[in-house]
Amino acid sequence: MSMESVPNKLIVLWVTQDKQAAMNMAFMYARNSKVRGWWDQVELVIWGPSATLVLEDGDIQQELKLLQSVGVTVKACKACTNRYGITEELMAFGIEVVSMGLPLTEDLKNGVRVLTV
């Protein structure tokens, strides 16, 4: 696959409950990537244990709203949120909760860059 055919898209796959890693790496890089035009599309995917941190921490909630306001797409893995029993709560924050296995697999097969934190 040539570089011209690879989508100019970044997925930040946020899986850790480590607040410092979220705030000072995942969120900061996602925000700067979008604001500075490093990537045309930037998507933050909340996956696994990171989902519970969204509900527990006001700073995290505020940062997610900021990411959305600058054009970062914020999604959460539906299977994960269902396991934690928090699907409705995350949707109330304006987070798109969807089944992520197939879309992530397709993005990976299409050469989309994924950064995991």
CSV table of C-alpha atoms in Angstrom, one decimal:
chain,number,residue,atom,x,y,z
A,1,MET,CA,0.0,0.0,0.0
A,2,SER,CA,1.5,3.4,-1.0
A,3,MET,CA,1.6,6.2,1.5
A,4,GLU,CA,-0.8,8.2,-0.7
A,5,SER,CA,-3.5,5.6,-0.1
A,6,VAL,CA,-3.0,5.4,3.7
A,7,PRO,CA,-5.6,7.5,5.4
A,8,ASN,CA,-4.3,10.6,7.3
A,9,LYS,CA,-6.0,9.4,10.4
A,10,LEU,CA,-4.8,8.7,14.0
A,11,ILE,CA,-6.6,6.6,16.5
A,12,VAL,CA,-5.5,7.1,20.1
A,13,LEU,CA,-6.5,3.9,21.9
A,14,TRP,CA,-6.9,4.9,25.6
A,15,VAL,CA,-6.9,1.8,27.8
A,16,THR,CA,-5.2,2.8,31.1
A,17,GLN,CA,-6.7,4.1,34.3
A,18,ASP,CA,-3.5,6.1,34.8
A,19,LYS,CA,-4.8,9.7,34.9
A,20,GLN,CA,-1.3,11.2,34.3
A,21,ALA,CA,-0.9,9.1,31.1
A,22,ALA,CA,-4.3,10.2,29.9
A,23,MET,CA,-3.9,13.9,30.6
A,24,ASN,CA,-0.2,14.3,29.7
A,25,MET,CA,0.1,12.0,26.8
A,26,ALA,CA,-3.1,10.6,25.2
A,27,PHE,CA,-5.3,13.8,25.5
A,28,MET,CA,-2.4,16.2,24.9
A,29,TYR,CA,-1.2,14.5,21.8
A,30,ALA,CA,-4.8,14.0,20.4
A,31,ARG,CA,-5.6,17.7,21.0
A,32,ASN,CA,-2.4,19.0,19.4
A,33,SER,CA,-2.7,16.5,16.5
A,34,LYS,CA,-6.0,18.0,15.6
A,35,VAL,CA,-5.4,21.7,16.4
A,36,ARG,CA,-2.0,21.7,14.7
A,37,GLY,CA,-3.2,19.7,11.7
A,38,TRP,CA,-0.7,16.9,12.1
A,39,TRP,CA,-3.5,14.4,11.2
A,40,ASP,CA,-6.7,15.1,9.3
A,41,GLN,CA,-8.8,12.9,11.5
A,42,VAL,CA,-8.1,12.2,15.1
A,43,GLU,CA,-10.1,9.7,17.1
A,44,LEU,CA,-9.8,8.9,20.8
A,45,VAL,CA,-11.2,5.5,21.7
A,46,ILE,CA,-12.0,4.7,25.3
A,47,TRP,CA,-11.4,1.0,25.8
A,48,GLY,CA,-11.4,-1.2,28.9
A,49,PRO,CA,-10.6,0.2,32.3
A,50,SER,CA,-10.2,3.8,31.1
A,51,ALA,CA,-14.0,3.9,30.7
A,52,THR,CA,-14.5,3.9,34.5
A,53,LEU,CA,-12.1,6.8,35.0
A,54,VAL,CA,-14.3,9.0,32.8
A,55,LEU,CA,-17.1,8.8,35.4
A,56,GLU,CA,-14.8,9.2,38.4
A,57,ASP,CA,-12.8,12.2,37.5
A,58,GLY,CA,-14.0,15.8,36.7
A,59,ASP,CA,-10.7,16.7,35.1
A,60,ILE,CA,-10.9,13.8,32.7
A,61,GLN,CA,-14.5,14.8,31.8
A,62,GLN,CA,-13.5,18.4,31.2
A,63,GLU,CA,-10.6,17.4,29.0
A,64,LEU,CA,-12.8,15.1,26.9
A,65,LYS,CA,-15.2,18.0,26.3
A,66,LEU,CA,-12.2,20.1,25.2
A,67,LEU,CA,-11.1,17.3,22.8
A,68,GLN,CA,-14.6,17.2,21.3
A,69,SER,CA,-14.7,21.0,21.0
A,70,VAL,CA,-11.6,21.0,18.8
A,71,GLY,CA,-12.8,18.2,16.5
A,72,VAL,CA,-11.4,15.1,18.0
A,73,THR,CA,-13.9,12.3,17.7
A,74,VAL,CA,-14.4,10.5,21.1
A,75,LYS,CA,-15.8,7.0,21.1
A,76,ALA,CA,-16.0,4.2,23.7
A,77,CYS,CA,-16.1,0.5,23.2
A,78,LYS,CA,-19.6,-0.7,23.8
A,79,ALA,CA,-18.6,-4.2,24.9
A,80,CYS,CA,-16.4,-2.6,27.6
A,81,THR,CA,-19.0,-0.1,28.8
A,82,ASN,CA,-21.6,-2.9,28.9
A,83,ARG,CA,-19.2,-5.0,31.1
A,84,TYR,CA,-18.8,-2.1,33.5
A,85,GLY,CA,-22.5,-1.2,33.4
A,86,ILE,CA,-21.8,2.4,32.3
A,87,THR,CA,-23.0,2.7,28.7
A,88,GLU,CA,-25.8,5.1,29.4
A,89,GLU,CA,-23.6,7.3,31.7
A,90,LEU,CA,-20.9,7.7,29.0
A,91,MET,CA,-23.5,8.4,26.3
A,92,ALA,CA,-24.8,11.2,28.6
A,93,PHE,CA,-21.4,12.8,28.3
A,94,GLY,CA,-21.8,13.0,24.6
A,95,ILE,CA,-19.5,10.1,23.9
A,96,GLU,CA,-20.4,7.8,21.0
A,97,VAL,CA,-20.6,4.2,22.4
A,98,VAL,CA,-20.2,1.7,19.6
A,99,SER,CA,-18.9,-1.8,19.0
A,100,MET,CA,-15.2,-1.2,18.2
A,101,GLY,CA,-13.7,-4.5,17.3
A,102,LEU,CA,-14.6,-4.5,13.6
A,103,PRO,CA,-14.0,-0.8,13.0
A,104,LEU,CA,-10.6,-0.9,14.7
A,105,THR,CA,-9.7,-4.1,12.7
A,106,GLU,CA,-10.7,-2.4,9.4
A,107,ASP,CA,-8.7,0.7,10.3
A,108,LEU,CA,-5.7,-1.4,11.1
A,109,LYS,CA,-6.0,-3.3,7.8
A,110,ASN,CA,-6.2,0.0,6.0
A,111,GLY,CA,-3.0,1.4,7.5
A,112,VAL,CA,-4.5,3.8,10.0
A,113,ARG,CA,-2.0,4.7,12.7
A,114,VAL,CA,-2.9,3.6,16.2
A,115,LEU,CA,-1.3,5.0,19.4
A,116,THR,CA,-2.1,3.0,22.5
A,117,VAL,CA,-1.9,4.5,26.0
